[in-house]
Amino acid sequence: MYLEIMTSEKFSLEKVLSVRRWSAQLFSFTLTRPAHFKFTAGQFARIGIEVNGELIVRAYSIVSSPYDETLEFFSIVVPDGAFTSQLKDLTVGTDIYLEKIPYGFLTLARYQEPTPHDLWLLATGTGLAPFLSMLQDFDVWSNYSAIHLVYSVRTEDELAYVEQIQEIQTTFGESHTGFKFIPIITRSKTAALNERLPALIASGALEQAAGGQFNPATSHIMLCGNPQMVEDTKEALKARGLTMNRRGVGNIAVENYW
Ligand code: NAP
């Protein structure tokens, strides 16, 4: 009864269309998208599953673009987590609750000043999701002359979506010369970049790999992922003279992931 009321008022009931497993802990899934569910790239959805007759709801950033017919999400299995331990066994056809409105302010539209020039998208782990959504929009590619997608994971097998990133670049940024994908594999001895983001920013190694510079007068910098990474990276950027974006003004916008 409770679930029926919740469904009709706040949630719609959607179906799992596909599941892709990247590693033992990482997987993506797609859901049917109801016509009423509109969102802006970078926003998250609240999705729910029924566990012992109760609805458990979590926030999930959307990988798909606002123009897609389905909704894709990128997830990690949280050890002993009530939600993902159920979610990890998803199969095609499973019912999932989707809250009817999207949430979140990690969107490019929030930037008024500086005007778009160079964009830095810095993610750890599943924090990559909102950036994949943003990059599937032609406007982003025409608005920014430089786009740096930086993706930090612990091990190489956690580096999901690499082929999709190449496809996105080919499809949306074919004639764009300023796109750079910069993977960081922190627990690899052999990766080109294997230090954490704040260290790479402080040493200048990230800018060197990107072929660009953080500039308070021009840069839009978005951080998404591990909350401690967001905190530490914010400080490293502030030490370089970059400012938090408030009321549309400033360089740095953030989203904690859990
Ligand atoms: P993670 O520990 O967040 O690591 C991903 C990347 O972030 C690694 O390159 C890591 O570097 C780096 N990193 C971690 N802390 C950092 C910091 N302070 N500054 C800069 N970089 C930092 O790994 P994950 O696999 O994405 O997530 C790990 C755990 O977080 C999961 O097992 C889960 O328990 C939890 N989690 C929870 C949720 C949720 O919704 N509840 C969502 C995602 C993750 P190092 O290799 O140096 O650590």
Coordinates of C-alpha atoms and ligand atoms in Angstrom, one line a residue:
M1 CA 0.0 0.0 0.0
Y2 CA 2.8 2.4 1.1
L3 CA 4.7 1.7 -2.1
E4 CA 1.7 2.2 -4.3
I5 CA 1.1 5.6 -2.8
M6 CA 4.8 6.6 -3.1
T7 CA 4.8 5.4 -6.7
S8 CA 1.9 7.4 -7.9
E9 CA 2.8 10.6 -6.1
K10 CA 6.6 10.9 -6.1
F11 CA 7.9 8.0 -8.2
S12 CA 7.2 6.3 -11.4
L13 CA 8.0 2.6 -11.8
E14 CA 10.6 2.0 -14.5
K15 CA 12.2 -1.2 -16.0
V16 CA 15.9 -2.1 -16.3
L17 CA 16.7 -2.4 -20.0
S18 CA 20.4 -3.4 -19.8
V19 CA 23.2 -4.0 -17.3
R20 CA 26.9 -3.8 -18.0
R21 CA 29.5 -4.9 -15.5
W22 CA 32.9 -3.2 -15.7
S23 CA 34.6 -5.0 -12.8
A24 CA 33.6 -6.9 -9.6
Q25 CA 32.6 -3.6 -8.0
L26 CA 31.5 -1.4 -10.9
F27 CA 28.5 -1.6 -13.2
S28 CA 26.2 0.5 -15.3
F29 CA 22.5 0.0 -16.0
T30 CA 19.9 1.6 -18.2
L31 CA 16.2 2.3 -17.3
T32 CA 13.2 3.2 -19.3
R33 CA 12.7 7.0 -19.3
P34 CA 9.2 8.3 -18.7
A35 CA 8.2 11.3 -20.9
H36 CA 7.7 13.5 -17.9
F37 CA 11.3 13.1 -16.7
K38 CA 13.3 16.1 -17.9
F39 CA 16.8 17.0 -16.6
T40 CA 19.8 19.1 -17.4
A41 CA 23.2 17.4 -18.0
G42 CA 25.0 17.1 -14.7
Q43 CA 21.9 16.6 -12.5
F44 CA 21.1 13.4 -10.6
A45 CA 18.1 11.2 -10.2
R46 CA 16.8 9.6 -7.0
I47 CA 16.1 6.0 -7.6
G48 CA 14.6 3.4 -5.3
I49 CA 14.3 -0.3 -4.8
E50 CA 12.1 -2.3 -2.5
V51 CA 13.9 -4.2 0.2
N52 CA 11.7 -6.2 2.7
G53 CA 8.7 -4.1 1.8
E54 CA 10.4 -0.8 2.3
L55 CA 11.6 1.7 -0.3
I56 CA 15.3 2.5 -0.1
V57 CA 16.2 5.6 -2.2
R58 CA 19.6 6.8 -3.3
A59 CA 20.9 9.6 -5.6
Y60 CA 22.5 8.6 -8.8
S61 CA 24.1 10.9 -11.4
I62 CA 22.8 10.4 -14.9
V63 CA 25.3 9.3 -17.6
S64 CA 22.9 9.7 -20.5
S65 CA 22.4 13.0 -22.3
P66 CA 19.1 14.9 -21.8
Y67 CA 18.3 13.9 -25.4
D68 CA 18.5 10.2 -24.9
E69 CA 15.4 8.0 -24.8
T70 CA 16.7 5.9 -21.9
L71 CA 18.4 6.7 -18.6
E72 CA 21.9 5.3 -17.8
F73 CA 23.5 5.2 -14.4
F74 CA 27.1 4.3 -13.2
S75 CA 27.3 2.5 -9.9
I76 CA 29.7 1.0 -7.4
V77 CA 28.9 -1.8 -5.0
V78 CA 29.3 -0.3 -1.6
P79 CA 30.4 -3.1 0.8
D80 CA 27.5 -4.1 3.1
G81 CA 25.5 -1.2 1.6
A82 CA 21.7 -1.8 1.9
F83 CA 21.1 -0.3 -1.6
T84 CA 23.9 -1.4 -3.9
S85 CA 24.1 -4.9 -2.4
Q86 CA 20.6 -5.4 -3.8
L87 CA 21.2 -3.4 -6.9
K88 CA 24.3 -5.4 -7.9
D89 CA 22.2 -8.4 -8.8
L90 CA 20.0 -6.3 -11.2
T91 CA 18.7 -8.1 -14.2
V92 CA 16.9 -6.9 -17.3
G93 CA 13.3 -6.4 -16.6
T94 CA 13.7 -5.6 -12.9
D95 CA 11.4 -2.8 -11.6
I96 CA 13.1 0.4 -10.2
Y97 CA 11.4 3.4 -8.8
L98 CA 12.4 6.8 -10.3
E99 CA 11.6 10.0 -8.5
K100 CA 9.7 12.2 -10.9
I101 CA 12.0 15.3 -10.5
P102 CA 15.8 15.5 -11.0
Y103 CA 18.1 17.3 -8.5
G104 CA 21.5 19.1 -8.4
F105 CA 23.3 22.2 -9.5
L106 CA 26.4 20.8 -11.1
T107 CA 25.4 22.1 -14.5
L108 CA 27.2 24.3 -16.9
A109 CA 24.4 26.8 -17.0
R110 CA 25.4 27.9 -13.5
Y111 CA 28.4 29.7 -14.9
Q112 CA 27.8 33.4 -15.8
E113 CA 31.3 34.7 -15.1
P114 CA 33.9 34.0 -16.5
T115 CA 32.2 33.3 -19.8
P116 CA 33.0 29.8 -21.3
H117 CA 36.5 29.4 -22.5
D118 CA 38.4 26.4 -20.9
L119 CA 36.5 23.6 -19.1
W120 CA 38.1 21.2 -16.6
L121 CA 36.0 18.2 -15.6
L122 CA 37.7 16.4 -12.7
A123 CA 36.2 13.1 -11.5
T124 CA 37.1 10.2 -9.3
G125 CA 35.4 6.9 -9.7
T126 CA 31.7 6.9 -10.5
G127 CA 31.9 10.8 -10.3
L128 CA 32.6 10.5 -14.0
A129 CA 28.8 10.1 -14.8
P130 CA 27.7 13.8 -14.9
F131 CA 30.6 14.7 -17.2
L132 CA 29.7 12.1 -19.7
S133 CA 26.2 13.5 -19.8
M134 CA 27.5 17.1 -20.3
L135 CA 29.9 16.0 -23.1
Q136 CA 27.0 14.6 -25.2
D137 CA 25.8 18.1 -26.1
F138 CA 27.1 19.9 -29.2
D139 CA 26.8 23.3 -27.4
V140 CA 29.5 22.4 -24.9
W141 CA 31.9 21.6 -27.7
S142 CA 31.2 24.9 -29.5
N143 CA 31.2 27.0 -26.3
Y144 CA 34.6 25.9 -24.9
S145 CA 37.8 26.1 -26.9
A146 CA 39.6 23.7 -24.5
I147 CA 38.0 20.8 -22.6
H148 CA 40.0 18.6 -20.2
L149 CA 38.3 15.5 -18.9
V150 CA 40.3 14.1 -15.9
Y151 CA 39.4 10.8 -14.5
S152 CA 41.1 9.3 -11.4
V153 CA 40.7 5.7 -10.4
R154 CA 42.7 3.3 -8.2
T155 CA 43.4 0.5 -10.7
E156 CA 43.4 0.1 -14.4
D157 CA 40.3 -2.2 -14.4
E158 CA 38.3 0.6 -12.8
L159 CA 38.8 2.8 -15.8
A160 CA 35.3 2.4 -17.2
Y161 CA 33.8 4.2 -20.2
V162 CA 37.1 4.7 -22.1
E163 CA 35.8 3.6 -25.4
Q164 CA 32.6 5.6 -24.9
I165 CA 34.7 8.7 -24.2
Q166 CA 36.5 8.2 -27.6
E167 CA 33.1 7.7 -29.3
I168 CA 31.7 10.9 -27.7
Q169 CA 34.8 12.8 -28.9
T170 CA 34.3 11.5 -32.4
T171 CA 30.6 12.2 -32.5
F172 CA 30.3 15.5 -30.7
G173 CA 33.8 17.0 -31.0
E174 CA 35.0 15.8 -34.4
S175 CA 36.5 19.1 -35.5
H176 CA 37.4 20.2 -31.9
T177 CA 41.1 20.4 -31.4
G178 CA 41.1 21.3 -27.7
F179 CA 39.8 18.1 -26.1
K180 CA 42.1 16.1 -23.9
F181 CA 41.2 13.0 -21.9
I182 CA 43.6 12.5 -19.0
P183 CA 43.3 9.3 -17.0
I184 CA 45.0 9.0 -13.6
I185 CA 45.6 5.5 -12.1
T186 CA 46.7 6.2 -8.6
R187 CA 47.8 2.6 -7.6
S188 CA 49.7 1.9 -10.8
K189 CA 53.4 2.2 -10.8
T190 CA 53.5 2.4 -14.6
A191 CA 50.6 4.8 -15.4
A192 CA 51.7 8.2 -16.9
L193 CA 49.9 9.9 -14.1
N194 CA 49.6 8.1 -10.7
E195 CA 49.4 10.8 -8.0
R196 CA 46.3 12.2 -6.5
L197 CA 44.7 15.3 -8.0
P198 CA 45.8 17.9 -5.4
A199 CA 49.4 16.7 -5.8
L200 CA 49.2 16.8 -9.6
I201 CA 47.8 20.4 -9.4
A202 CA 50.4 21.6 -6.9
S203 CA 53.3 20.3 -9.0
G204 CA 51.9 21.5 -12.3
A205 CA 51.9 17.9 -13.7
L206 CA 48.2 18.0 -14.5
E207 CA 48.4 21.2 -16.5
Q208 CA 51.4 19.8 -18.3
A209 CA 49.5 16.7 -19.2
A210 CA 46.5 18.8 -20.3
G211 CA 48.5 21.2 -22.3
G212 CA 46.7 24.1 -20.6
Q213 CA 46.7 26.2 -17.5
F214 CA 44.2 27.0 -14.7
N215 CA 43.3 30.6 -15.1
P216 CA 41.1 32.5 -12.6
A217 CA 40.0 34.8 -15.5
T218 CA 38.8 32.0 -17.8
S219 CA 38.6 28.5 -16.3
H220 CA 35.4 26.6 -15.4
I221 CA 36.4 23.7 -13.1
M222 CA 34.0 21.0 -12.0
L223 CA 34.8 18.4 -9.3
C224 CA 32.7 15.3 -8.8
G225 CA 33.4 12.1 -6.8
N226 CA 35.0 11.2 -3.5
P227 CA 34.1 13.9 -0.9
Q228 CA 37.7 14.1 0.4
M229 CA 39.0 14.5 -3.1
V230 CA 36.5 17.3 -3.6
E231 CA 37.7 19.0 -0.4
D232 CA 41.4 18.5 -1.0
T233 CA 41.2 19.5 -4.7
K234 CA 39.2 22.6 -3.9
E235 CA 42.0 23.7 -1.5
A236 CA 44.7 23.0 -4.1
L237 CA 42.8 25.1 -6.7
K238 CA 42.1 27.9 -4.2
A239 CA 45.9 28.0 -3.5
R240 CA 46.3 28.8 -7.2
G241 CA 43.9 31.8 -7.0
L242 CA 40.8 30.0 -8.3
T243 CA 37.5 30.8 -6.6
M244 CA 34.3 28.9 -5.7
N245 CA 31.4 29.6 -8.1
R246 CA 28.8 31.5 -6.1
R247 CA 25.7 33.0 -7.6
G248 CA 27.1 32.3 -11.1
V249 CA 30.5 34.0 -10.5
G250 CA 33.7 32.1 -10.0
N251 CA 35.7 29.1 -11.3
I252 CA 34.9 26.0 -9.2
A253 CA 31.7 24.0 -8.9
V254 CA 31.5 20.7 -6.9
E255 CA 29.3 17.7 -6.2
N256 CA 30.1 15.2 -3.4
Y257 CA 29.2 11.8 -4.4
W258 CA 28.3 10.1 -1.1
Ligands
NAP1 P1 38.0 6.1 -4.3 O1 38.6 5.6 -3.0 O2 37.0 7.2 -4.2 O3 39.1 6.3 -5.3 C1 38.9 6.7 -6.6 C2 40.0 7.7 -7.0 O4 40.0 8.8 -6.1 C3 41.4 7.0 -6.7 O5 42.3 7.5 -7.7 C4 41.8 7.6 -5.4 O6 43.2 7.7 -5.1 C5 41.2 9.0 -5.5 N1 41.1 9.7 -4.2 C6 40.6 9.1 -3.1 N2 40.7 10.1 -2.1 C7 41.3 11.2 -2.6 C8 41.6 12.5 -2.2 N3 41.4 12.8 -0.9 N4 42.2 13.3 -3.0 C9 42.4 13.0 -4.3 N5 42.1 11.8 -4.8 C10 41.5 10.9 -4.0 O7 37.4 4.8 -4.9 P2 35.9 4.3 -5.4 O8 36.1 3.0 -5.9 O9 35.4 5.3 -6.4 O10 35.1 4.4 -4.1 C11 35.6 3.7 -2.9 C12 34.6 3.5 -1.9 O11 33.8 4.7 -1.7 C13 33.6 2.4 -2.3 O12 34.1 1.2 -2.1 C14 32.4 2.8 -1.5 O13 32.4 2.3 -0.2 C15 32.5 4.3 -1.5 N6 31.5 4.9 -2.4 C16 30.2 5.1 -2.0 C17 29.3 5.6 -2.8 C18 27.9 5.8 -2.3 O14 27.0 6.2 -3.0 N7 27.6 5.5 -1.0 C19 29.6 6.0 -4.1 C20 30.9 5.8 -4.5 C21 31.8 5.2 -3.7 P3 43.9 6.6 -4.2 O15 44.1 5.4 -5.0 O16 45.2 7.3 -3.8 O17 43.1 6.4 -3.0

